[in-house]
Coordinates of N, CA and C in Angstrom, one line a residue:
R194 N -16.2 14.8 0.0 CA -16.7 13.7 0.3 C -17.3 12.3 -0.4
A195 N -18.2 13.4 -1.4 CA -19.4 12.4 -2.2 C -17.7 12.3 -2.8
L196 N -16.4 12.5 -2.7 CA -16.0 11.4 -4.2 C -14.9 10.8 -3.7
L197 N -15.0 10.6 -2.4 CA -14.7 9.2 -2.1 C -15.7 7.9 -1.3
T198 N -16.8 8.2 -1.5 CA -17.4 7.5 -1.3 C -18.6 7.4 -2.7
G199 N -18.2 8.0 -3.6 CA -18.5 7.8 -5.1 C -17.9 6.2 -5.7
D200 N -18.5 5.9 -7.1 CA -18.4 5.3 -7.9 C -16.6 5.0 -8.3
A201 N -16.2 6.6 -8.7 CA -15.1 6.4 -9.0 C -13.7 6.2 -8.3
F202 N -13.9 6.1 -7.2 CA -13.1 6.0 -5.9 C -13.0 4.9 -6.0
A203 N -14.6 3.3 -5.7 CA -14.5 2.5 -5.5 C -13.2 2.2 -6.9
D204 N -14.0 2.1 -7.7 CA -13.8 1.4 -9.3 C -12.3 2.0 -9.2
L205 N -11.3 2.4 -8.7 CA -10.0 2.6 -9.1 C -10.1 2.1 -8.2
T206 N -10.2 2.0 -7.1 CA -9.0 1.6 -6.1 C -9.6 -0.1 -6.1
T207 N -10.7 -1.0 -6.8 CA -10.5 -1.3 -6.6 C -9.4 -2.1 -7.7
E208 N -9.4 -1.2 -9.2 CA -8.7 -2.2 -10.1 C -7.4 -2.0 -9.9
N209 N -6.4 -0.9 -8.9 CA -5.0 -0.7 -8.9 C -4.7 -1.8 -8.0
L210 N -5.9 -2.0 -7.2 CA -5.5 -2.9 -6.0 C -5.6 -4.5 -6.2
V211 N -6.1 -5.0 -7.5 CA -6.4 -5.8 -7.8 C -4.9 -5.9 -8.5
A212 N -4.9 -5.1 -9.7 CA -3.4 -5.2 -10.8 C -1.7 -4.9 -9.2
L213 N -1.4 -4.7 -8.0 CA -0.8 -4.6 -6.6 C -0.7 -6.2 -6.3
G214 N -1.8 -7.3 -7.1 CA -1.9 -8.5 -6.0 C -1.9 -8.4 -4.9
A215 N -2.6 -7.2 -4.0 CA -2.6 -7.5 -3.7 C -3.8 -8.6 -2.4
T216 N -4.4 -8.6 -3.5 CA -6.1 -9.7 -2.8 C -6.3 -11.1 -3.8
T217 N -6.5 -11.7 -3.6 CA -7.5 -12.9 -4.9 C -8.5 -12.8 -4.5
L218 N -9.3 -12.2 -4.1 CA -11.1 -12.4 -3.9 C -11.7 -12.3 -5.4
P219 N -12.8 -12.4 -5.3 CA -13.4 -11.8 -6.5 C -13.5 -10.5 -6.5
R220 N -13.2 -10.0 -7.9 CA -14.0 -8.4 -7.8 C -14.5 -8.0 -7.7
E221 N -16.4 -8.0 -7.2 CA -17.2 -7.6 -6.3 C -17.1 -8.0 -5.8
D222 N -16.8 -9.0 -5.3 CA -16.8 -8.8 -3.2 C -15.2 -7.6 -3.0
L223 N -14.0 -8.6 -3.4 CA -13.0 -6.8 -3.4 C -13.9 -5.5 -3.8
R224 N -14.5 -5.3 -4.5 CA -15.4 -3.7 -4.7 C -15.9 -3.6 -3.3
R225 N -17.0 -4.5 -2.2 CA -17.4 -4.3 -1.2 C -16.3 -3.7 0.1
H226 N -15.9 -5.1 0.1 CA -15.0 -4.2 1.5 C -14.4 -2.9 0.7
V227 N -14.0 -2.5 -0.7 CA -13.9 -1.4 -0.8 C -14.6 -0.1 -0.5
V228 N -15.9 -0.1 -1.0 CA -16.8 0.7 -0.1 C -16.7 0.5 0.9
S229 N -16.9 -0.4 1.5 CA -17.1 -0.2 3.4 C -16.2 0.5 3.6
G230 N -15.0 0.3 3.1 CA -13.7 0.4 4.5 C -13.7 1.8 3.5
A231 N -14.5 2.1 2.8 CA -14.4 4.3 2.7 C -15.4 5.7 3.4
A232 N -16.3 3.3 3.4 CA -18.0 4.0 4.7 C -17.1 4.6 6.3
R233 N -16.0 3.7 6.4 CA -16.0 3.7 8.2 C -14.5 5.0 7.9
I234 N -14.1 4.8 6.4 CA -13.0 6.1 6.5 C -14.0 7.3 6.7
D235 N -15.3 7.8 6.1 CA -16.2 8.8 6.1 C -16.5 8.7 8.1
A236 N -17.0 8.2 8.0 CA -17.1 7.9 9.5 C -16.7 8.0 9.8
A237 N -15.1 8.2 10.1 CA -14.5 8.1 11.3 C -13.9 9.8 11.1
I238 N -14.4 10.1 10.0 CA -14.2 11.5 9.8 C -14.9 12.4 10.8
E239 N -15.9 12.1 11.0 CA -17.2 12.6 11.0 C -17.7 12.5 12.6
L240 N -16.6 11.2 13.3 CA -16.7 11.4 14.7 C -16.2 12.4 15.0
L241 N -14.5 12.9 14.6 CA -12.5 12.6 15.3 C -12.9 14.3 14.9
H242 N -13.9 14.8 13.8 CA -13.6 15.5 13.0 C -14.9 16.8 12.2
P243 N -15.7 16.3 13.2 CA -16.6 16.7 12.4 C -16.4 18.5 11.9
E244 N -16.2 19.1 12.0 CA -16.0 20.8 11.1 C -15.1 19.9 10.3
A245 N -14.5 19.4 10.2 CA -13.5 19.6 8.5 C -14.5 17.9 7.5
H246 N -15.3 17.8 7.7 CA -16.7 16.0 7.7 C -17.9 17.9 7.5
R247 N -17.9 18.5 7.4 CA -18.8 19.3 7.6 C -18.1 20.4 6.0
R248 N -16.8 20.6 6.8 CA -16.8 21.4 5.0 C -16.5 20.4 4.1
L249 N -16.1 19.5 4.2 CA -16.1 17.9 2.9 C -17.3 18.6 2.0
Q250 N -18.8 18.7 2.9 CA -19.4 17.7 2.9 C -20.4 19.3 2.2
A251 N -20.0 21.0 2.0 CA -20.4 21.5 1.9 C -18.9 21.8 0.0
L252 N -18.7 21.4 -0.1 CA -17.2 21.5 -1.6 C -18.0 20.6 -2.5
M253 N -17.8 21.7 -3.3 CA -18.5 21.4 -4.4 C -17.7 21.6 -6.0
L254 N -16.9 20.3 -5.5 CA -15.7 19.9 -7.3 C -16.3 20.0 -9.0
G255 N -15.3 21.3 -9.0 CA -15.4 21.1 -10.6 C -15.3 19.4 -11.3
P256 N -15.1 19.2 -12.5 CA -14.7 17.9 -13.4 C -13.1 17.6 -13.0
A257 N -12.3 19.2 -13.6 CA -11.0 19.6 -13.4 C -10.4 19.3 -11.9
E258 N -11.2 19.1 -11.2 CA -10.9 19.0 -9.5 C -10.9 17.6 -9.1
Q259 N -12.2 17.2 -9.6 CA -12.0 15.2 -9.5 C -11.1 15.1 -9.2
E260 N -10.8 15.7 -11.0 CA -10.1 15.0 -12.2 C -8.0 15.2 -11.6
A261 N -8.2 15.8 -11.0 CA -7.3 16.7 -10.2 C -6.5 15.1 -9.1
G262 N -7.6 15.0 -8.0 CA -8.0 13.3 -7.1 C -7.5 12.2 -7.1
L263 N -8.8 12.0 -8.5 CA -8.4 10.8 -9.0 C -7.3 10.5 -9.4
R264 N -6.6 11.4 -10.5 CA -5.2 11.1 -11.4 C -3.8 10.5 -10.4
V265 N -3.7 11.6 -9.4 CA -3.0 10.8 -8.1 C -3.1 9.7 -7.9
I266 N -4.5 9.2 -7.7 CA -4.6 7.1 -6.9 C -4.7 7.0 -7.8
R267 N -4.3 7.1 -9.4 CA -5.5 6.3 -10.5 C -3.8 6.1 -11.1
T268 N -2.9 6.7 -10.6 CA -0.9 6.1 -10.7 C -0.7 5.5 -10.1
F269 N -1.2 4.3 -9.0 CA -1.0 3.6 -8.4 C -1.6 2.1 -8.5
G270 N -2.5 2.1 -9.2 CA -1.8 1.2 -10.8 C -1.6 0.5 -11.8
D271 N -0.6 1.9 -12.3 CA 0.5 1.8 -13.6 C 1.2 1.0 -13.2
A272 N 2.0 0.2 -13.9 CA 2.6 -0.2 -14.4 C 4.2 0.0 -13.6
R273 N 5.0 0.8 -13.6 CA 5.4 1.8 -13.3 C 6.1 2.3 -11.5
M274 N 4.3 2.9 -11.5 CA 4.9 2.7 -10.0 C 4.4 1.6 -9.1
A275 N 3.6 0.2 -9.1 CA 4.1 -0.2 -9.1 C 5.2 -1.7 -9.1
A276 N 6.4 -1.1 -10.4 CA 7.5 -1.4 -10.1 C 7.9 -0.8 -9.3
L277 N 7.9 0.4 -8.5 CA 9.2 1.4 -7.0 C 8.1 0.9 -6.5
S278 N 6.9 1.0 -6.6 CA 6.5 -0.1 -5.2 C 7.1 -1.2 -4.5
R279 N 7.4 -2.4 -5.1 CA 7.4 -3.5 -5.5 C 9.7 -3.8 -4.5
A280 N 9.9 -2.3 -5.0 CA 12.1 -2.8 -5.4 C 11.0 -2.1 -4.2
A281 N 10.3 -0.3 -3.7 CA 10.4 -0.6 -2.4 C 10.4 -1.7 -1.1
A282 N 9.8 -1.9 -1.6 CA 9.2 -3.0 0.2 C 10.3 -3.6 0.9
E283 N 10.8 -4.3 -0.9 CA 11.9 -5.2 -0.9 C 13.0 -4.7 0.3
V284 N 13.4 -4.1 -0.2 CA 13.4 -2.9 0.8 C 13.4 -2.8 2.9
V285 N 12.1 -2.4 2.6 CA 11.7 -1.9 3.8 C 11.3 -2.2 4.3
G286 N 11.2 -3.2 3.8 CA 11.2 -4.7 5.1 C 11.6 -5.2 6.0
E287 N 13.2 -4.5 6.3 CA 14.5 -4.4 6.4 C 15.1 -3.3 7.0
G288 N 14.1 -2.6 7.4 CA 14.4 -1.2 8.3 C 15.4 -0.9 8.8
D289 N 16.3 -0.4 8.7 CA 17.1 -0.7 10.4 C 17.5 1.2 9.6
A290 N 19.0 1.4 10.5 CA 19.5 2.7 9.7 C 19.9 3.3 8.6
Q291 N 20.3 1.5 7.9 CA 20.8 2.0 6.9 C 19.8 1.8 5.8
M292 N 18.5 1.8 5.6 CA 17.4 1.3 4.3 C 17.7 3.1 3.8
A293 N 18.0 3.7 4.2 CA 17.4 5.4 3.0 C 18.4 5.1 1.7
R294 N 20.2 4.5 2.2 CA 20.5 4.6 1.2 C 21.2 3.0 0.2
R295 N 20.1 1.8 1.1 CA 20.8 0.7 -0.1 C 18.7 0.7 -0.7
L296 N 17.6 1.8 -0.1 CA 16.3 2.1 -0.5 C 16.5 3.1 -1.9
S297 N 17.7 3.7 -2.0 CA 18.4 4.7 -2.8 C 19.0 4.0 -4.4
E298 N 19.7 3.1 -3.6 CA 20.5 2.2 -5.0 C 19.9 1.2 -5.3
K299 N 17.9 1.1 -5.2 CA 17.5 0.1 -5.2 C 16.9 0.3 -6.1
L300 N 16.5 2.0 -6.1 CA 15.5 2.2 -6.7 C 16.2 3.8 -7.8
A301 N 18.2 3.7 -8.2 CA 17.9 4.2 -8.9 C 18.1 4.3 -10.1
P302 N 17.7 3.4 -10.2 CA 17.8 2.4 -12.1 C 16.6 3.3 -12.3
R303 N 15.1 3.5 -11.9 CA 14.3 3.8 -11.9 C 13.3 5.8 -11.7
L304 N 14.7 5.7 -11.4 CA 15.4 7.5 -11.2 C 13.9 8.8 -12.2
S305 N 14.1 7.5 -13.9 CA 13.0 9.0 -14.4 C 11.4 8.3 -14.8
D306 N 11.3 7.1 -14.2 CA 9.7 7.3 -13.8 C 9.3 7.6 -13.5
L307 N 10.0 8.0 -11.9 CA 9.5 8.9 -10.8 C 8.9 9.9 -10.7
V308 N 10.4 10.9 -12.0 CA 9.7 12.3 -12.1 C 9.2 12.6 -13.2
R309 N 8.3 11.2 -14.1 CA 8.2 11.4 -15.5 C 5.8 10.7 -14.2
L310 N 5.2 10.3 -13.3 CA 5.1 10.2 -12.6 C 4.6 10.9 -12.2
H311 N 5.9 11.8 -12.0 CA 5.6 13.1 -10.8 C 4.4 14.2 -12.0
R312 N 5.3 14.3 -12.2 CA 4.2 15.4 -13.8 C 3.5 15.1 -13.7
E313 N 3.0 13.5 -13.7 CA 2.1 13.8 -14.5 C 0.7 13.4 -13.5
M314 N 1.5 13.4 -12.1 CA -0.4 12.8 -11.0 C -0.3 15.1 -11.0
F315 N 1.3 15.9 -10.6 CA 1.0 17.4 -10.2 C 1.2 17.5 -11.1
P316 N 0.8 17.8 -12.5 CA 1.6 18.6 -13.9 C 1.1 20.5 -13.4
Q317 N 1.0 20.4 -12.4 CA 1.2 22.6 -11.7 C 2.4 22.8 -11.1
R318 N 2.9 21.9 -10.8 CA 4.0 21.3 -9.0 C 5.6 20.9 -9.3
P319 N 6.1 22.3 -10.2 CA 6.9 20.7 -11.1 C 7.7 20.9 -9.9
I320 N 8.2 19.0 -10.1 CA 9.6 19.0 -9.1 C 10.8 19.3 -8.4
A321 N 10.7 18.8 -7.1 CA 11.8 20.7 -6.4 C 13.0 19.7 -6.3
F322 N 13.7 20.2 -7.7 CA 15.1 19.8 -8.0 C 15.8 20.2 -6.7
Q323 N 16.3 20.8 -5.9 CA 17.1 21.4 -5.1 C 16.7 21.0 -4.1
A324 N 17.5 20.0 -3.2 CA 17.5 19.6 -1.6 C 16.9 20.6 -0.7
D325 N 15.9 20.4 0.3 CA 16.5 21.0 1.7 C 17.6 20.8 2.8
A326 N 18.6 21.6 3.3 CA 19.7 21.6 3.6 C 19.6 21.2 5.2
S327 N 18.6 21.7 5.9 CA 17.8 20.7 6.6 C 17.5 18.5 6.4
E328 N 18.1 18.3 5.5 CA 17.9 17.1 4.8 C 18.5 16.6 5.1
D329 N 18.5 15.5 6.7 CA 19.3 14.1 6.0 C 18.7 13.4 6.1
F330 N 18.2 12.6 4.7 CA 17.9 10.9 5.4 C 19.1 10.3 5.9
G331 N 20.4 10.2 5.3 CA 21.6 9.1 6.3 C 21.0 8.9 7.8
A332 N 20.8 10.5 8.5 CA 20.8 10.4 10.1 C 19.6 9.8 10.0
W333 N 18.4 9.5 9.7 CA 17.1 8.4 9.9 C 17.3 7.3 10.4
R334 N 16.8 7.0 12.2 CA 16.7 6.2 12.4 C 15.7 6.2 12.9
P335 N 14.6 4.9 12.8 CA 13.3 3.5 12.8 C 12.5 3.4 14.1
R336 N 11.9 3.8 14.4 CA 11.0 4.0 15.4 C 10.5 3.3 15.8
P337 N 9.9 2.3 17.1 CA 9.2 1.4 17.4 C 8.0 1.6 17.0
R338 N 7.5 0.5 15.9 CA 6.3 0.6 15.4 C 4.8 0.3 16.2
A339 N 5.0 0.8 16.1 CA 3.0 0.7 16.5 C 2.3 -0.7 16.1
R340 N 1.8 -0.8 17.2 CA 0.8 -2.7 16.7 C -0.7 -1.7 16.2
E341 N -0.9 -2.4 15.2 CA -2.3 -2.2 14.5 C -3.1 -3.3 15.4
A342 N -4.3 -2.3 15.8 CA -5.3 -2.9 16.0 C -5.6 -4.7 14.9
A343 N -6.2 -5.1 15.5 CA -6.5 -6.8 14.8 C -8.2 -6.5 14.1
L344 N -8.4 -6.6 14.9 CA -10.2 -5.7 14.1 C -10.5 -7.0 14.9
G345 N -10.3 -8.6 14.7 CA -10.6 -9.7 14.1 C -11.3 -10.2 13.2
Q346 N -9.7 -8.8 11.5 CA -10.6 -9.4 11.3 C -8.9 -10.2 9.6
A347 N -9.5 -11.1 8.8 CA -8.6 -11.7 8.6 C -7.6 -11.1 7.5
P348 N -5.9 -11.1 7.6 CA -5.2 -11.0 7.2 C -5.3 -10.5 5.7
E349 N -6.5 -10.5 4.9 CA -6.2 -10.5 3.1 C -7.1 -9.4 3.1
V350 N -7.6 -9.0 4.4 CA -9.3 -8.2 5.0 C -8.2 -7.2 5.3
D351 N -7.3 -6.8 6.7 CA -6.5 -5.7 7.1 C -5.4 -6.0 5.4
E352 N -5.6 -6.2 4.7 CA -4.5 -5.8 4.1 C -5.4 -5.4 3.0
I353 N -6.3 -5.6 2.3 CA -7.9 -4.0 1.9 C -7.6 -2.7 2.4
S354 N -8.0 -3.1 3.3 CA -8.3 -1.5 4.3 C -7.3 -1.0 4.0
G355 N -6.2 -1.4 4.0 CA -5.0 -0.8 4.6 C -4.6 0.0 3.1
G356 N -4.9 -0.5 1.7 CA -4.2 0.4 1.1 C -6.0 1.0 0.6
V357 N -7.3 0.3 1.6 CA -8.2 1.1 0.7 C -7.8 3.3 1.6
S358 N -7.3 2.7 2.7 CA -7.0 3.9 3.5 C -5.5 4.7 3.2
A359 N -4.9 4.5 1.9 CA -3.7 4.9 1.6 C -4.5 5.1 0.3
H360 N -5.3 5.2 -0.1 CA -6.0 5.2 -1.6 C -6.2 6.8 -1.1
A361 N -7.3 6.7 0.2 CA -8.2 8.1 0.7 C -6.6 9.8 1.3
R362 N -6.2 8.3 1.5 CA -5.1 10.0 1.9 C -4.2 10.3 0.9
A363 N -4.0 9.6 -0.5 CA -4.1 9.9 -1.2 C -4.1 10.8 -1.7
L364 N -6.0 11.0 -2.2 CA -6.7 11.8 -2.1 C -7.0 13.4 -1.7
F365 N -7.5 12.8 -0.4 CA -6.6 13.5 0.1 C -5.5 15.3 0.6
E366 N -5.2 14.6 0.0 CA -3.5 14.9 -0.2 C -3.3 15.9 -1.6
A367 N -4.2 15.0 -2.6 CA -4.1 15.5 -3.7 C -4.9 16.8 -3.3
L368 N -6.1 16.3 -4.0 CA -7.4 17.8 -3.0 C -6.5 19.0 -2.7
E369 N -5.6 18.9 -1.8 CA -4.7 20.1 -0.7 C -4.0 20.5 -1.2
V370 N -3.3 19.9 -2.2 CA -2.8 20.6 -3.8 C -3.3 21.2 -4.9
E371 N -4.5 21.0 -4.7 CA -5.4 21.0 -6.3 C -5.8 22.8 -5.7
L372 N -6.9 22.7 -4.1 CA -7.8 22.7 -3.3 C -7.3 24.1 -2.7
G373 N -6.5 24.0 -2.2 CA -5.5 25.0 -1.1 C -6.5 25.8 0.5
G374 N -6.9 26.3 0.7 CA -7.6 26.2 1.6 C -9.0 26.2 2.2
R375 N -8.7 25.4 0.7 CA -10.7 25.2 0.5 C -10.6 23.7 1.3
M376 N -9.7 22.5 1.1 CA -8.9 21.9 1.0 C -8.8 21.4 3.1
P377 N -9.8 20.8 4.6 CA -9.1 20.9 4.9 C -8.5 19.5 4.8
K378 N -7.2 20.0 5.6 CA -6.4 18.7 6.2 C -6.8 18.1 7.2
A379 N -7.9 17.9 8.0 CA -7.7 17.1 9.4 C -7.9 15.7 9.1
P380 N -8.7 15.8 7.5 CA -8.9 13.8 7.1 C -7.4 13.3 6.7
A381 N -6.5 13.9 5.8 CA -5.3 13.7 5.5 C -5.0 13.6 6.9
D382 N -4.4 14.7 7.6 CA -3.2 14.0 8.9 C -4.5 13.1 9.6
L383 N -5.8 12.9 9.2 CA -6.5 11.7 10.5 C -5.8 10.1 10.0
L384 N -5.6 10.6 8.4 CA -5.2 8.7 7.9 C -3.6 8.9 7.9
S385 N -3.4 10.2 7.9 CA -1.2 9.4 8.3 C -1.3 9.7 9.7
G386 N -1.7 9.4 10.4 CA -1.6 8.9 11.9 C -2.0 7.9 11.6
A387 N -2.9 7.8 11.3 CA -3.7 6.3 11.5 C -2.5 4.5 10.3
G388 N -2.3 5.2 9.4 CA -1.1 4.6 8.7 C 0.2 4.3 9.7
G389 N 0.6 5.5 10.4 CA 2.7 5.7 10.5 C 3.2 6.4 9.5
G390 N 4.3 7.0 9.9 CA 4.4 8.2 9.3 C 3.3 9.2 8.8
G391 N 4.4 10.7 9.0 CA 3.4 11.6 8.8 C 3.8 12.2 7.0
R392 N 4.1 13.6 7.3 CA 3.5 14.0 5.5 C 5.1 15.1 5.7
G393 N 5.5 15.1 6.6 CA 7.0 16.1 5.9 C 7.9 15.8 6.2
G394 N 8.9 16.5 5.2 CA 10.7 16.2 4.9 C 10.5 14.5 5.0
A395 N 11.9 15.1 5.1 CA 13.2 13.4 4.4 C 12.8 12.6 5.7
H396 N 12.4 12.8 7.3 CA 12.2 12.4 7.7 C 10.1 11.6 7.9
G397 N 9.9 13.0 7.9 CA 7.7 12.0 7.0 C 8.6 10.7 6.6
L398 N 9.1 10.8 4.7 CA 9.7 9.7 3.9 C 9.4 8.3 5.0
M399 N 10.8 8.7 5.1 CA 11.2 6.6 6.0 C 10.2 7.2 6.9
D400 N 9.8 7.8 7.5 CA 8.8 6.9 8.1 C 7.7 6.4 7.9
C401 N 7.1 7.1 7.5 CA 5.7 6.1 5.9 C 6.5 5.0 5.9
L402 N 7.4 5.5 4.9 CA 7.7 3.6 4.4 C 7.6 2.7 5.4
A403 N 9.0 3.0 6.2 CA 8.8 1.8 6.9 C 7.3 1.3 7.5
H404 N 6.5 2.2 8.3 CA 4.5 2.0 8.3 C 3.9 1.5 7.8
A405 N 4.3 1.6 6.1 CA 4.1 1.1 4.9 C 4.1 -1.0 5.1
A406 N 5.0 -1.3 4.8 CA 5.7 -2.3 4.0 C 4.5 -3.3 5.2
P407 N 4.5 -4.2 4.0 CA 5.1 -5.0 3.5 C 4.2 -4.6 2.7
N408 N 2.8 -3.3 2.5 CA 1.8 -3.9 1.9 C 1.5 -1.8 0.7
P409 N 0.9 -3.3 -0.7 CA 1.7 -2.6 -1.4 C 1.4 -0.9 -1.7
S410 N 0.2 -1.5 -1.5 CA -0.6 0.5 -2.3 C -0.4 1.7 -1.0
K411 N 0.4 0.8 0.1 CA 0.6 2.1 1.2 C 2.3 2.2 0.8
V412 N 3.3 1.1 -0.2 CA 4.5 1.9 -0.1 C 3.9 2.7 -1.4
G413 N 3.4 2.2 -1.9 CA 2.4 2.9 -3.2 C 2.8 4.5 -3.1
A414 N 1.3 4.6 -1.3 CA 0.3 5.8 -1.7 C 2.7 7.4 -0.7
C415 N 3.3 6.0 -0.4 CA 4.9 7.3 0.6 C 5.1 7.6 -0.5
I416 N 5.1 6.7 -2.6 CA 5.9 7.2 -3.2 C 5.1 7.8 -4.3
A417 N 3.9 7.9 -3.9 CA 3.2 9.5 -5.1 C 3.9 10.7 -3.9
L418 N 3.2 10.4 -2.4 CA 2.7 11.5 -1.4 C 4.4 12.0 -1.0
H419 N 5.3 11.1 -1.9 CA 6.4 12.1 -1.5 C 8.0 12.5 -2.8
T420 N 7.0 12.0 -3.9 CA 7.8 12.4 -5.0 C 9.3 12.6 -5.0
E421 N 8.5 14.3 -4.7 CA 9.8 15.0 -4.1 C 11.2 14.3 -3.2
H422 N 11.0 14.1 -2.5 CA 12.1 13.3 -1.3 C 12.6 12.1 -1.4
V423 N 11.5 11.4 -2.4 CA 12.5 9.8 -2.8 C 13.7 11.0 -4.4
Y424 N 13.8 12.0 -4.5 CA 14.0 12.4 -5.5 C 15.6 12.9 -4.6
R425 N 15.6 13.5 -3.7 CA 15.8 14.2 -3.4 C 17.0 13.3 -2.3
M426 N 16.1 11.4 -2.1 CA 17.4 10.9 -1.1 C 17.8 10.5 -2.1
L427 N 17.9 9.7 -3.0 CA 17.8 9.5 -4.8 C 20.1 10.1 -5.2
M428 N 19.6 11.8 -5.2 CA 19.7 12.2 -5.3 C 21.7 13.0 -4.7
E429 N 21.4 13.1 -2.9 CA 21.9 12.5 -1.8 C 22.7 12.1 -2.3
F430 N 22.0 9.9 -2.0 CA 22.8 9.5 -1.8 C 24.1 9.3 -3.6
S431 N 23.8 9.4 -4.7 CA 24.2 9.4 -5.3 C 25.2 10.4 -5.7
K432 N 25.0 12.1 -5.2 CA 25.1 13.0 -5.0 C 25.4 14.0 -6.1
G433 N 24.1 12.9 -7.1 CA 24.6 14.2 -7.6 C 24.4 13.0 -9.8
E434 N 25.1 11.8 -9.6 CA 25.2 11.5 -10.4 C 24.8 10.2 -11.0
I435 N 23.5 10.3 -10.8 CA 21.8 9.9 -11.5 C 21.7 10.5 -12.2

């Protein structure tokens, strides 16, 4: 919990949103929005998942464990991830049954960047090169997109709020990888549901991307949290020729 509401998360998220061009707000104003957004997420977890919130409060993270969480969200502002996110957003905005094929064609030239980013984010989790037989990206079909509550906020503030949520989700899922059963799943599940698109498999990736566009932070989070599935998608459509 302290990591979500601490200075390191606020500073990294602020820098990433600037790098992704998500806002034109002055940096100090943007950081205030980030801090407020993190506090709202923390309050939502406490309200909807009090037991998980208590477990978060009790977590004592060492320096290496904190870095494992922050390392993933640090990549959101990386030039390679930003390029992947922008390329994906161009295709995802068209959201139809051929989206996976077009996405593969768009991202194929950046395959080496994707693999390197995965290794940097998850050095203890080698990328799984073998596709699961149950994965069929070509079978994915777009679902009706849930209308998000406007909350009376300006579009730019909504964009920032979405970016903060994407960073928080990535932080929580990275800590799940690092901590295993010590880290409750409810916080990331809450943000997965709020952002559209679940966690698992080929369709989890595609649903995530379809609901993320055009927010660059959300698209980046989908790629960061599904790097293995992005890789497998590229392999499926290229027949291993890239």
